[in-house]
Amino acid sequence: MPRPLLETYALPTDLRTRVEDELRDDEELLWLAQPRAKRAALKSLPLTLFAIPWTGFAVFWTLSVAGYLGGVGHSNPPVAMLLFGLIFVGVGLLMLTGPIWAYRHALRTVYLVTDLRAALLTTGVRSTTRNFPGERLRVIKRNHRSDGSGDLILDAEAWTDTDGHRQTKHIGFFHIADVREVERLIEDVIKANASNG
């Protein structure tokens, strides 16, 4: 069936193909959007700021162990300590580049709402699809900003980490424009599926 919304929305070719392959013939596309990439990058900025001293110390410590600092050279620096230091440097570099990864992930993500479900699609090295069928669809939480943008939390996964602390990962539509309007649209889909069920 023709999908004018998909034709007018400027999606990268690989994401457009993913959406076309994902939609069933009898499914009506009501809304689609990508997360705001700049907003996604800015959200990861606090971790990047934390990474600056982390990485600086890790580099300093590793160079000290290797004997490049302090004027004292080690002919045979302890390999285990060097590897330990390099691991911390690597973690620091990953944290420093967090905004770049968040930006790229947002560009490879598309959210959609149809008359039957909501879905999150990503492309890349590992393509994923997360579906929320109408009978399971619900909005757990809405975060909104003064400009009307925000997040819709559709699900949450909880687990206990190795330290025994409870962690939660929210799943949903992040950094979208007109978040209230999308929430109303999802509520309409929920009601329509409930009446059809």
Short mmCIF file of C-alpha atoms in Angstrom, two decimals:
data_model
loop_
_atom_site.label_atom_id
_atom_site.label_comp_id
_atom_site.label_asym_id
_atom_site.label_seq_id
_atom_site.Cartn_x
_atom_site.Cartn_y
_atom_site.Cartn_z
CA MET A 1 0.00 0.00 0.00
CA PRO A 2 1.26 3.55 -0.69
CA ARG A 3 2.80 5.31 2.31
CA PRO A 4 2.96 9.05 1.67
CA LEU A 5 4.49 9.74 5.09
CA LEU A 6 7.44 7.50 4.31
CA GLU A 7 7.90 9.18 0.93
CA THR A 8 7.99 12.70 2.36
CA TYR A 9 10.20 12.04 5.40
CA ALA A 10 13.92 12.39 4.57
CA LEU A 11 15.39 9.09 5.78
CA PRO A 12 18.76 7.62 4.83
CA THR A 13 18.35 4.88 2.23
CA ASP A 14 19.26 2.01 4.57
CA LEU A 15 16.72 3.14 7.18
CA ARG A 16 14.02 3.68 4.56
CA THR A 17 14.60 0.12 3.34
CA ARG A 18 14.39 -1.17 6.92
CA VAL A 19 11.05 0.58 7.45
CA GLU A 20 9.66 -0.65 4.14
CA ASP A 21 10.71 -4.23 4.93
CA GLU A 22 9.31 -4.00 8.46
CA LEU A 23 5.82 -2.75 7.60
CA ARG A 24 3.11 -5.24 6.72
CA ASP A 25 0.89 -4.64 3.68
CA ASP A 26 -2.20 -4.08 5.87
CA GLU A 27 -0.40 -1.74 8.30
CA GLU A 28 -0.98 2.01 8.21
CA LEU A 29 2.02 4.19 9.04
CA LEU A 30 0.83 7.04 11.29
CA TRP A 31 4.10 8.66 12.41
CA LEU A 32 7.83 8.27 12.06
CA ALA A 33 10.84 10.27 13.16
CA GLN A 34 14.46 10.02 14.13
CA PRO A 35 15.88 11.13 17.46
CA ARG A 36 17.50 14.56 17.43
CA ALA A 37 21.15 13.62 16.99
CA LYS A 38 22.57 16.80 18.55
CA ARG A 39 20.38 16.38 21.64
CA ALA A 40 21.50 12.75 21.97
CA ALA A 41 25.14 13.84 21.80
CA LEU A 42 24.63 16.58 24.40
CA LYS A 43 23.00 14.12 26.81
CA SER A 44 26.20 12.07 26.92
CA LEU A 45 28.33 15.16 27.65
CA PRO A 46 28.44 14.71 31.48
CA LEU A 47 30.11 11.32 31.04
CA THR A 48 32.60 12.91 28.67
CA LEU A 49 33.46 15.58 31.23
CA PHE A 50 34.04 12.84 33.81
CA ALA A 51 36.25 11.05 31.26
CA ILE A 52 38.72 13.95 30.98
CA PRO A 53 40.35 13.52 34.42
CA TRP A 54 39.87 9.74 34.25
CA THR A 55 41.76 9.47 30.95
CA GLY A 56 44.39 12.00 32.00
CA PHE A 57 45.18 10.07 35.16
CA ALA A 58 45.15 6.73 33.32
CA VAL A 59 47.61 8.02 30.70
CA PHE A 60 49.83 9.56 33.41
CA TRP A 61 49.81 6.34 35.46
CA THR A 62 50.53 4.13 32.44
CA LEU A 63 53.41 6.32 31.27
CA SER A 64 54.80 6.35 34.82
CA VAL A 65 54.72 2.55 35.00
CA ALA A 66 56.42 2.38 31.61
CA GLY A 67 59.13 4.71 32.90
CA TYR A 68 58.48 7.64 30.56
CA LEU A 69 57.77 10.08 33.39
CA GLY A 70 59.78 11.08 36.43
CA GLY A 71 63.19 10.56 34.84
CA VAL A 72 63.43 6.97 36.03
CA GLY A 73 63.40 4.40 33.27
CA HIS A 74 62.27 0.82 33.67
CA SER A 75 64.15 -1.65 31.54
CA ASN A 76 61.42 -4.24 32.17
CA PRO A 77 58.16 -2.57 33.22
CA PRO A 78 55.60 -4.98 34.75
CA VAL A 79 53.47 -6.20 31.83
CA ALA A 80 50.39 -6.77 33.99
CA MET A 81 50.50 -3.19 35.27
CA LEU A 82 50.97 -1.83 31.74
CA LEU A 83 47.97 -3.83 30.49
CA PHE A 84 45.92 -2.66 33.46
CA GLY A 85 46.78 0.94 32.65
CA LEU A 86 46.02 0.50 28.95
CA ILE A 87 42.59 -0.91 29.76
CA PHE A 88 41.78 2.20 31.78
CA VAL A 89 43.09 4.42 28.97
CA GLY A 90 40.84 2.54 26.51
CA VAL A 91 37.78 2.96 28.75
CA GLY A 92 38.59 6.66 29.07
CA LEU A 93 38.83 7.07 25.30
CA LEU A 94 35.46 5.34 24.85
CA MET A 95 33.88 7.72 27.37
CA LEU A 96 35.54 10.74 25.71
CA THR A 97 34.06 9.79 22.35
CA GLY A 98 30.60 9.09 23.83
CA PRO A 99 28.92 12.07 22.15
CA ILE A 100 30.18 10.90 18.74
CA TRP A 101 28.76 7.40 19.29
CA ALA A 102 25.45 8.82 20.56
CA TYR A 103 25.21 11.12 17.53
CA ARG A 104 25.94 8.29 15.10
CA HIS A 105 23.46 5.96 16.85
CA ALA A 106 20.72 8.59 16.56
CA LEU A 107 21.36 8.92 12.82
CA ARG A 108 20.93 5.15 12.45
CA THR A 109 17.69 4.98 14.46
CA VAL A 110 14.08 5.52 13.42
CA TYR A 111 10.91 5.42 15.52
CA LEU A 112 7.52 4.64 14.06
CA VAL A 113 3.90 4.33 15.11
CA THR A 114 1.37 2.42 13.02
CA ASP A 115 -2.26 1.52 13.60
CA LEU A 116 -1.03 -1.79 15.10
CA ARG A 117 2.12 -1.00 17.09
CA ALA A 118 5.08 1.20 17.91
CA ALA A 119 8.60 0.18 16.88
CA LEU A 120 12.24 1.21 17.21
CA LEU A 121 14.53 0.29 14.32
CA THR A 122 18.30 0.66 14.09
CA THR A 123 20.79 -0.14 11.35
CA GLY A 124 24.52 -0.61 11.42
CA VAL A 125 26.85 -3.48 12.25
CA ARG A 126 23.99 -5.01 14.21
CA SER A 127 20.48 -4.07 13.09
CA THR A 128 17.75 -4.36 15.70
CA THR A 129 13.98 -4.06 15.85
CA ARG A 130 12.02 -3.52 19.06
CA ASN A 131 8.25 -3.93 18.65
CA PHE A 132 5.45 -2.85 20.98
CA PRO A 133 2.24 -4.44 19.65
CA GLY A 134 -1.01 -2.60 20.31
CA GLU A 135 -2.10 -4.98 23.07
CA ARG A 136 1.23 -4.48 24.92
CA LEU A 137 1.72 -0.83 24.05
CA ARG A 138 1.75 1.68 26.91
CA VAL A 139 3.49 4.90 27.82
CA ILE A 140 5.20 4.48 31.18
CA LYS A 141 6.52 8.00 31.39
CA ARG A 142 6.79 11.21 29.37
CA ASN A 143 9.65 13.67 29.79
CA HIS A 144 9.12 16.98 28.03
CA ARG A 145 11.10 20.17 27.57
CA SER A 146 9.98 23.75 27.13
CA ASP A 147 10.41 23.55 23.33
CA GLY A 148 7.89 20.66 23.13
CA SER A 149 10.48 17.96 22.54
CA GLY A 150 11.09 15.09 24.91
CA ASP A 151 11.10 11.35 25.53
CA LEU A 152 8.40 8.69 25.72
CA ILE A 153 9.34 5.68 27.84
CA LEU A 154 7.55 2.57 26.56
CA ASP A 155 9.30 -0.09 28.61
CA ALA A 156 11.96 -0.59 31.28
CA GLU A 157 14.37 -3.43 31.86
CA ALA A 158 15.68 -3.92 35.40
CA TRP A 159 18.60 -5.99 36.64
CA THR A 160 21.01 -6.21 39.55
CA ASP A 161 24.65 -5.42 38.81
CA THR A 162 27.68 -7.23 40.24
CA ASP A 163 27.75 -4.83 43.22
CA GLY A 164 24.14 -5.71 44.10
CA HIS A 165 22.76 -2.36 42.93
CA ARG A 166 19.50 -2.30 41.01
CA GLN A 167 19.86 -0.82 37.52
CA THR A 168 17.16 0.20 35.07
CA LYS A 169 17.35 0.76 31.33
CA HIS A 170 14.54 2.76 29.76
CA ILE A 171 13.36 1.89 26.26
CA GLY A 172 11.32 4.19 24.07
CA PHE A 173 11.36 7.22 21.81
CA PHE A 174 14.11 9.62 22.91
CA HIS A 175 14.79 13.22 21.81
CA ILE A 176 11.71 13.58 19.62
CA ALA A 177 9.83 16.74 18.67
CA ASP A 178 6.16 17.26 19.67
CA VAL A 179 6.34 14.59 22.35
CA ARG A 180 2.79 15.26 23.64
CA GLU A 181 1.34 14.82 20.17
CA VAL A 182 3.10 11.47 19.73
CA GLU A 183 1.87 10.39 23.16
CA ARG A 184 -1.72 11.20 22.14
CA LEU A 185 -1.25 9.26 18.91
CA ILE A 186 -0.02 6.21 20.85
CA GLU A 187 -2.98 6.51 23.23
CA ASP A 188 -5.31 6.44 20.20
CA VAL A 189 -3.60 3.27 18.92
CA ILE A 190 -3.97 1.68 22.38
CA LYS A 191 -7.71 2.51 22.48
CA ALA A 192 -8.29 1.27 18.92
CA ASN A 193 -6.55 -2.04 19.65
CA ALA A 194 -8.48 -2.44 22.91
CA SER A 195 -11.82 -1.94 21.15
CA ASN A 196 -10.85 -4.35 18.36
CA GLY A 197 -9.70 -6.98 20.88
#
